[in-house]
Amino acid sequence: MRVLMFGWEFPPHIAGGLGTACYGIVKGLAYNGVETLFVMPSASGDEDQSAARIINASDVAVASVTSSVDEFLDKVRFVRIGSNMVPYVDPEEFHELVESERRLQNETFSRHLGTKYKFSGRYGSNLLEEVARYAMVGGTIAMEHKDEFDLIHAHDWLTYLAGIAAKELTGKPLVVHVHATSFDRGTEDMIDSRVFDIEKRGMMAADKVITVSDLTRNIVINKYGIDPSKVVTVHNAVDFSGREDIDVQRGVRDKVVTFLGRITFQKGPEYFIEAAAKVLKRTRNVRFVMAGSGDMMNQCIRHVARLGISDRFHFTGFLRGAEVQKMFAMSDVYIMPSVSEPFGISPLEAMRTNVPSIISNQSGAAEVLKYAFKVDFWDVDAMADNIYALLSYPALARFAAKQGYDEVNRLKWNVATAKMKKIYESLVNA
């Protein structure tokens, strides 16, 4: 079994959990006898290729992969069609507008033939433009390697258009993997309709949709209108191979409670701060760490200052690799108070480091973790009570750490990807 996989990032250069998950997936697939061609926008050359062959989209020139540009544009139906058309015109005017738009697309695509794009591979202001260009390059890659894979697997909305292009041009089955949705990144009135449309197109075009939790599966079915029969949950796992226990010396005797993740609405950082303030009214022998970066960073700093707990609160900025493991090693309690979390790998990583963890009921991880403490994200009183209990009762903390460690070591990518392989086989052999 061979798969063409479209991702956006891959260790060691990652900005979030997506790259980490992709790494675990390709390693697990290799264990289960699946070969992976992994495409990413901008590879650095130092990625681990022991389990997957990396294709750097920035090195691939857009080629004329069909007999004509018109044929390409006809096959790849996601290209913009009449984005500036007025709703009420007579048939002749409508025909002229359609033809004008078609000619514009033809000319634009013709200019791009033979072009190599230098993708940033980041999440900048031109992200949607990069997503569209990635789709064009993805179509080229799919045609150039069409004899080297049996199906296509695209991760999250950033790669769905590339997956659609590959499917339309090769006729091979498409699996899209939903790690998060627009409804996880903000409230309904904050949703970017352009991203939502890409997400829905990807899900509709897919032969199977894999979601990282039942929580996400319900969103895909109910918010995007996807047929439940083609939506399958495969819970995430964590790759612990090659990790060593880290012995760190803390510069303080206080206990340490850690929040580690993007400092955004989705992750619930303000609830962590409110709970910290409540704990500090009961004990002062504790410090709170917010590790990460995001658009709510300055807001959170001001929030901490208003509550008068700045001397007990630390902001580390974004951590990666060994820094993350060191932070876990220094922690006595880890907390993930997410408002909406499709899964959430970080509590698994914390529990693997013998750190008792508190997670929100509004997370996919809550579906598989029995020995993490669970609270509703908005219930800062319960959150504070759990933090205080784990800090104040050593026997409880030891029990949670021991049981949690044993539990997460049973959540392996080899098992999760064996389920993915069965999904692949059902499509290829259909």
XYZ file of C-alpha atoms in Angstrom:
430
model
C 0.000 0.000 0.000
C 1.346 3.412 -1.001
C -0.049 6.846 -0.121
C 0.557 10.380 -1.409
C 0.184 12.558 1.682
C -0.190 16.332 1.724
C 0.866 18.084 4.934
C 1.896 21.599 5.889
C 4.698 21.054 8.403
C 6.949 18.252 9.621
C 9.449 17.988 12.506
C 11.799 19.433 13.448
C 10.234 22.650 12.081
C 6.732 22.831 13.524
C 4.388 25.551 14.748
C 1.763 23.347 16.386
C 0.385 19.865 16.826
C -0.300 19.165 13.134
C 3.350 18.506 12.258
C 3.796 16.306 15.321
C 0.705 14.273 14.410
C 1.852 13.850 10.793
C 5.206 12.550 12.011
C 3.537 9.978 14.257
C 1.202 8.935 11.448
C 3.893 8.310 8.819
C 5.977 6.351 11.330
C 2.960 4.286 12.333
C 2.024 3.668 8.698
C 5.579 2.497 7.960
C 5.286 0.051 10.867
C 2.093 -1.258 9.249
C 3.704 -1.678 5.836
C 2.425 1.512 4.174
C 4.851 3.589 2.081
C 4.351 7.367 2.216
C 5.273 10.159 -0.183
C 4.923 13.195 2.075
C 4.506 16.566 0.366
C 5.057 19.819 2.264
C 5.252 23.430 1.057
C 8.745 24.206 2.296
C 11.159 21.490 3.426
C 14.473 22.402 5.049
C 16.304 19.192 4.224
C 16.811 18.082 7.821
C 13.459 16.305 8.165
C 13.507 12.662 9.310
C 12.913 10.621 6.146
C 13.278 7.216 7.761
C 9.530 6.568 7.487
C 8.522 8.774 4.540
C 10.017 10.259 1.421
C 9.695 14.053 1.637
C 8.785 16.054 -1.479
C 9.494 19.777 -1.191
C 6.785 21.649 -3.113
C 9.099 24.659 -3.386
C 11.377 22.578 -5.640
C 8.618 21.564 -8.060
C 7.784 23.669 -11.109
C 4.139 23.829 -12.127
C 3.908 21.774 -15.302
C 1.350 21.406 -18.034
C 0.091 18.052 -16.781
C -2.736 17.755 -19.314
C -3.003 18.315 -23.027
C -4.165 21.879 -22.507
C -4.630 24.504 -19.829
C -8.367 24.415 -20.485
C -8.410 20.681 -19.731
C -6.572 21.250 -16.449
C -8.937 24.005 -15.364
C -11.905 21.902 -16.348
C -10.702 18.962 -14.266
C -9.662 20.940 -11.220
C -13.036 22.391 -10.366
C -11.936 24.236 -7.224
C -10.498 27.186 -9.175
C -12.396 30.414 -8.701
C -15.436 30.780 -10.947
C -17.180 34.103 -11.285
C -16.116 35.491 -7.929
C -17.019 39.001 -9.059
C -20.175 38.143 -11.000
C -23.323 40.126 -10.336
C -26.351 37.998 -9.407
C -28.870 39.291 -11.935
C -27.882 39.405 -15.617
C -29.514 38.212 -18.810
C -28.266 34.992 -20.504
C -26.068 36.791 -23.038
C -24.328 38.907 -20.369
C -23.893 35.825 -18.184
C -22.245 33.934 -21.069
C -19.876 36.829 -21.683
C -18.951 37.009 -17.994
C -18.288 33.269 -17.849
C -16.120 33.388 -20.966
C -14.223 36.407 -19.661
C -13.550 34.651 -16.365
C -12.451 31.493 -18.191
C -10.010 33.447 -20.348
C -8.606 35.192 -17.259
C -8.028 31.859 -15.522
C -6.426 30.466 -18.671
C -4.054 33.419 -18.949
C -3.221 33.357 -15.232
C -2.479 29.637 -15.245
C -0.432 29.931 -18.432
C 1.807 32.481 -16.735
C 2.359 30.059 -13.873
C 3.471 27.118 -16.045
C 7.103 26.281 -15.328
C 7.112 28.452 -12.213
C 8.599 27.315 -8.914
C 6.970 28.870 -5.874
C 9.044 29.488 -2.785
C 6.482 28.662 -0.142
C 7.038 30.008 3.344
C 5.259 27.009 4.895
C 4.117 29.378 7.635
C 0.783 30.816 8.682
C 1.210 34.375 7.438
C -1.046 37.016 5.941
C -0.813 35.466 2.454
C -1.832 32.014 3.687
C -4.833 31.642 1.375
C -2.673 32.517 -1.628
C -0.142 29.869 -0.593
C -2.928 27.324 -0.143
C -4.132 27.956 -3.712
C -0.617 27.752 -5.153
C 0.047 24.599 -3.142
C -2.958 23.061 -4.890
C -1.494 23.854 -8.327
C 1.860 22.359 -7.391
C 0.070 19.433 -5.720
C -1.648 18.608 -9.007
C 1.704 18.573 -10.774
C 3.254 16.307 -8.123
C 0.318 13.898 -8.295
C 0.664 13.520 -12.050
C 4.433 13.156 -11.942
C 4.200 10.403 -9.308
C 0.840 8.845 -10.251
C 2.357 5.371 -10.585
C 3.901 5.570 -7.107
C 0.773 5.764 -4.915
C -2.602 4.090 -4.527
C -4.521 6.862 -2.805
C -4.253 10.439 -1.473
C -4.358 11.632 2.158
C -4.676 15.377 2.918
C -4.300 16.906 6.373
C -6.483 19.850 7.428
C -7.900 22.633 5.262
C -4.476 23.935 4.209
C -3.979 20.866 2.014
C -7.535 19.981 0.975
C -7.342 21.834 -2.361
C -4.096 20.027 -3.167
C -5.829 16.758 -2.333
C -8.788 17.624 -4.558
C -6.461 18.526 -7.440
C -4.591 15.235 -7.055
C -7.849 13.264 -7.032
C -9.332 15.045 -10.046
C -6.175 14.613 -12.103
C -5.393 10.989 -11.206
C -8.802 9.551 -10.352
C -7.426 7.991 -7.175
C -9.341 7.925 -3.854
C -9.007 10.849 -1.450
C -8.963 10.736 2.344
C -9.109 14.035 4.211
C -7.997 14.159 7.832
C -9.746 16.700 10.067
C -7.476 17.755 12.911
C -9.506 20.914 13.619
C -12.410 22.850 12.129
C -13.360 26.505 11.870
C -15.675 25.926 14.821
C -12.698 25.011 17.013
C -10.737 28.135 16.115
C -13.397 30.636 17.150
C -17.058 31.287 17.823
C -19.549 30.982 14.959
C -19.576 34.746 14.370
C -15.748 34.697 14.028
C -15.588 32.024 11.331
C -13.755 32.895 8.105
C -16.190 31.888 5.367
C -13.333 31.302 2.885
C -11.722 28.722 5.175
C -15.104 27.135 5.922
C -15.778 26.777 2.188
C -12.417 25.065 1.613
C -13.051 22.723 4.543
C -16.477 21.773 3.215
C -15.183 21.277 -0.340
C -12.494 18.964 0.932
C -14.923 16.926 3.005
C -17.465 16.701 0.207
C -14.828 15.639 -2.337
C -13.293 13.035 -0.040
C -14.100 9.351 -0.292
C -13.505 9.072 3.464
C -13.149 11.687 6.202
C -10.996 10.817 9.244
C -11.641 12.841 12.407
C -9.407 12.878 15.476
C -12.310 12.468 17.913
C -16.040 11.831 18.103
C -16.365 15.481 19.157
C -14.924 16.523 15.784
C -16.921 13.854 13.929
C -20.163 15.353 15.248
C -19.084 18.825 14.072
C -18.230 17.489 10.597
C -21.632 15.812 10.292
C -23.802 18.516 11.860
C -22.030 21.734 10.812
C -20.756 20.720 7.371
C -23.553 18.356 6.359
C -21.273 15.411 5.586
C -22.756 11.920 5.207
C -22.124 10.106 8.548
C -21.330 6.856 6.703
C -18.091 8.281 5.318
C -16.850 9.951 8.527
C -14.636 7.750 10.728
C -12.981 8.590 14.062
C -9.363 7.583 14.628
C -8.106 9.009 17.900
C -4.648 10.555 17.998
C -1.716 9.006 19.821
C 1.773 10.158 20.766
C 5.175 9.096 19.533
C 7.543 8.639 22.469
C 10.371 6.873 20.709
C 13.807 8.360 21.183
C 12.764 10.488 24.147
C 14.780 10.369 27.307
C 13.752 11.307 30.796
C 15.092 14.763 31.567
C 16.454 15.616 34.989
C 16.139 19.344 35.636
C 17.019 21.483 38.616
C 14.425 24.095 39.439
C 15.533 27.498 40.679
C 12.544 27.742 43.023
C 11.022 25.465 45.641
C 7.474 26.376 44.663
C 5.221 23.939 42.849
C 4.747 24.644 39.131
C 1.453 24.534 37.209
C 1.814 24.709 33.415
C -0.341 25.727 30.476
C 1.391 24.846 27.191
C -0.154 25.654 23.835
C -1.181 28.461 21.544
C -2.407 31.477 23.488
C -5.625 31.799 21.516
C -9.350 31.775 22.223
C -9.599 28.058 21.411
C -7.150 27.078 24.152
C -8.947 28.918 26.975
C -5.955 30.797 28.474
C -8.155 33.288 30.331
C -9.780 30.449 32.302
C -6.343 29.211 33.333
C -5.516 32.698 34.627
C -8.783 32.964 36.579
C -8.200 29.547 38.146
C -4.635 30.544 39.053
C -5.906 33.601 40.904
C -8.302 31.435 42.915
C -5.566 28.936 43.840
C -3.253 31.757 44.939
C -5.882 32.901 47.439
C -5.449 29.530 49.181
C -1.698 29.004 48.871
C 1.287 31.089 47.758
C 3.749 28.217 47.307
C 2.978 27.814 43.626
C 3.938 29.404 40.330
C 1.950 29.374 37.115
C 3.568 29.134 33.690
C 1.943 30.020 30.374
C 4.173 28.519 27.678
C 3.354 29.462 24.117
C 2.493 32.376 21.898
C -0.587 33.655 20.118
C -2.892 36.570 19.451
C -4.111 36.708 23.072
C -0.633 37.022 24.605
C -0.814 40.751 25.421
C -4.397 40.437 26.603
C -3.373 37.648 28.983
C -0.416 39.653 30.334
C -2.782 42.534 31.126
C -5.268 40.093 32.699
C -2.578 38.731 35.027
C -1.542 42.263 35.991
C -5.138 43.297 36.757
C -5.538 40.312 39.080
C -2.327 41.235 40.931
C -0.632 37.843 40.438
C 2.276 38.898 38.189
C 4.862 37.840 40.785
C 3.509 34.268 40.607
C 2.994 34.084 36.851
C 5.518 33.468 34.054
C 5.253 33.763 30.252
C 7.898 31.753 28.389
C 6.989 32.412 24.764
C 6.886 29.614 22.181
C 8.728 26.419 23.135
C 9.805 23.574 20.852
C 11.492 20.189 21.009
C 13.678 19.688 24.074
C 12.349 22.930 25.593
C 8.871 21.401 25.774
C 10.186 18.271 27.488
C 12.162 20.394 29.933
C 9.041 22.392 30.776
C 7.066 19.234 31.456
C 9.909 17.907 33.615
C 9.715 21.053 35.764
C 5.927 20.863 36.160
C 3.875 19.436 38.994
C 0.521 19.848 37.241
C -0.376 20.332 33.574
C -3.653 21.906 32.485
C -5.415 22.141 29.107
C -8.574 24.259 29.628
C -9.548 24.355 25.934
C -12.873 25.844 24.886
C -12.935 23.484 21.903
C -10.149 20.976 21.344
C -10.515 18.401 18.538
C -8.094 16.157 20.409
C -5.117 17.686 22.225
C -1.820 15.814 22.250
C -0.094 17.917 24.923
C -1.778 16.265 27.952
C -0.622 12.882 26.645
C 2.930 14.230 26.453
C 2.639 15.624 29.977
C 1.300 12.357 31.391
C 4.118 10.486 29.659
C 6.459 12.701 31.720
C 4.652 11.667 34.949
C 2.815 14.980 35.244
C -0.790 14.775 36.531
C -3.059 16.515 34.035
C -6.326 18.427 34.054
C -8.225 18.714 30.764
C -11.526 20.205 29.665
C -14.550 18.052 28.925
C -14.671 19.934 25.618
C -11.654 18.051 24.230
C -11.279 14.907 22.177
C -8.624 13.667 24.596
C -11.350 13.417 27.253
C -12.812 10.550 25.210
C -9.752 8.352 25.728
C -8.086 9.541 28.961
C -9.547 7.961 32.062
C -6.921 9.188 34.503
C -6.810 12.858 33.563
C -8.902 15.153 35.767
C -11.781 16.584 33.693
C -13.660 19.863 34.111
C -15.776 22.120 31.933
C -13.589 24.892 30.532
C -15.782 27.607 32.023
C -15.867 26.122 35.551
C -12.839 27.921 36.997
C -13.869 26.964 40.545
C -13.661 23.244 39.748
C -10.433 23.869 37.850
C -8.925 25.641 40.865
C -10.111 22.871 43.229
C -8.409 20.209 41.102
C -5.171 22.181 40.894
C -5.158 22.748 44.647
C -5.886 19.066 45.364
C -3.028 17.828 43.165
C -0.630 20.318 44.747
C -1.718 19.652 48.328
C -2.168 15.883 48.438
C 1.005 14.033 47.335
C -0.667 10.603 47.359
C -3.319 11.824 44.911
C -0.679 13.348 42.638
C 1.404 10.140 42.676
C -1.656 8.021 41.860
C -2.666 10.289 38.963
C 0.903 10.365 37.628
C 1.358 6.576 37.782
C -2.017 5.682 36.255
C -1.729 8.406 33.636
C 1.733 7.232 32.585
C 0.511 3.661 32.114
C -2.573 4.846 30.243
C -0.863 7.008 27.611
C 1.731 4.352 26.902
C -1.107 2.236 25.549
C -2.117 4.962 23.065
C 0.290 4.154 20.242
C 0.422 5.427 16.653
C 1.000 1.852 15.466
C -2.529 0.995 16.615
C -4.127 4.191 15.266
C -2.503 3.826 11.846
C -3.541 0.180 11.594
C -7.105 1.556 11.541
C -6.094 4.053 8.840
C -4.627 1.251 6.749
C -7.969 -0.584 6.872
C -9.676 2.596 5.648
C -7.165 2.828 2.788
C -7.749 -0.800 1.820
C -11.525 -0.371 1.799
C -11.147 2.436 -0.770
C -8.453 0.889 -2.969
C -10.209 -2.477 -3.087
C -13.704 -1.048 -3.581
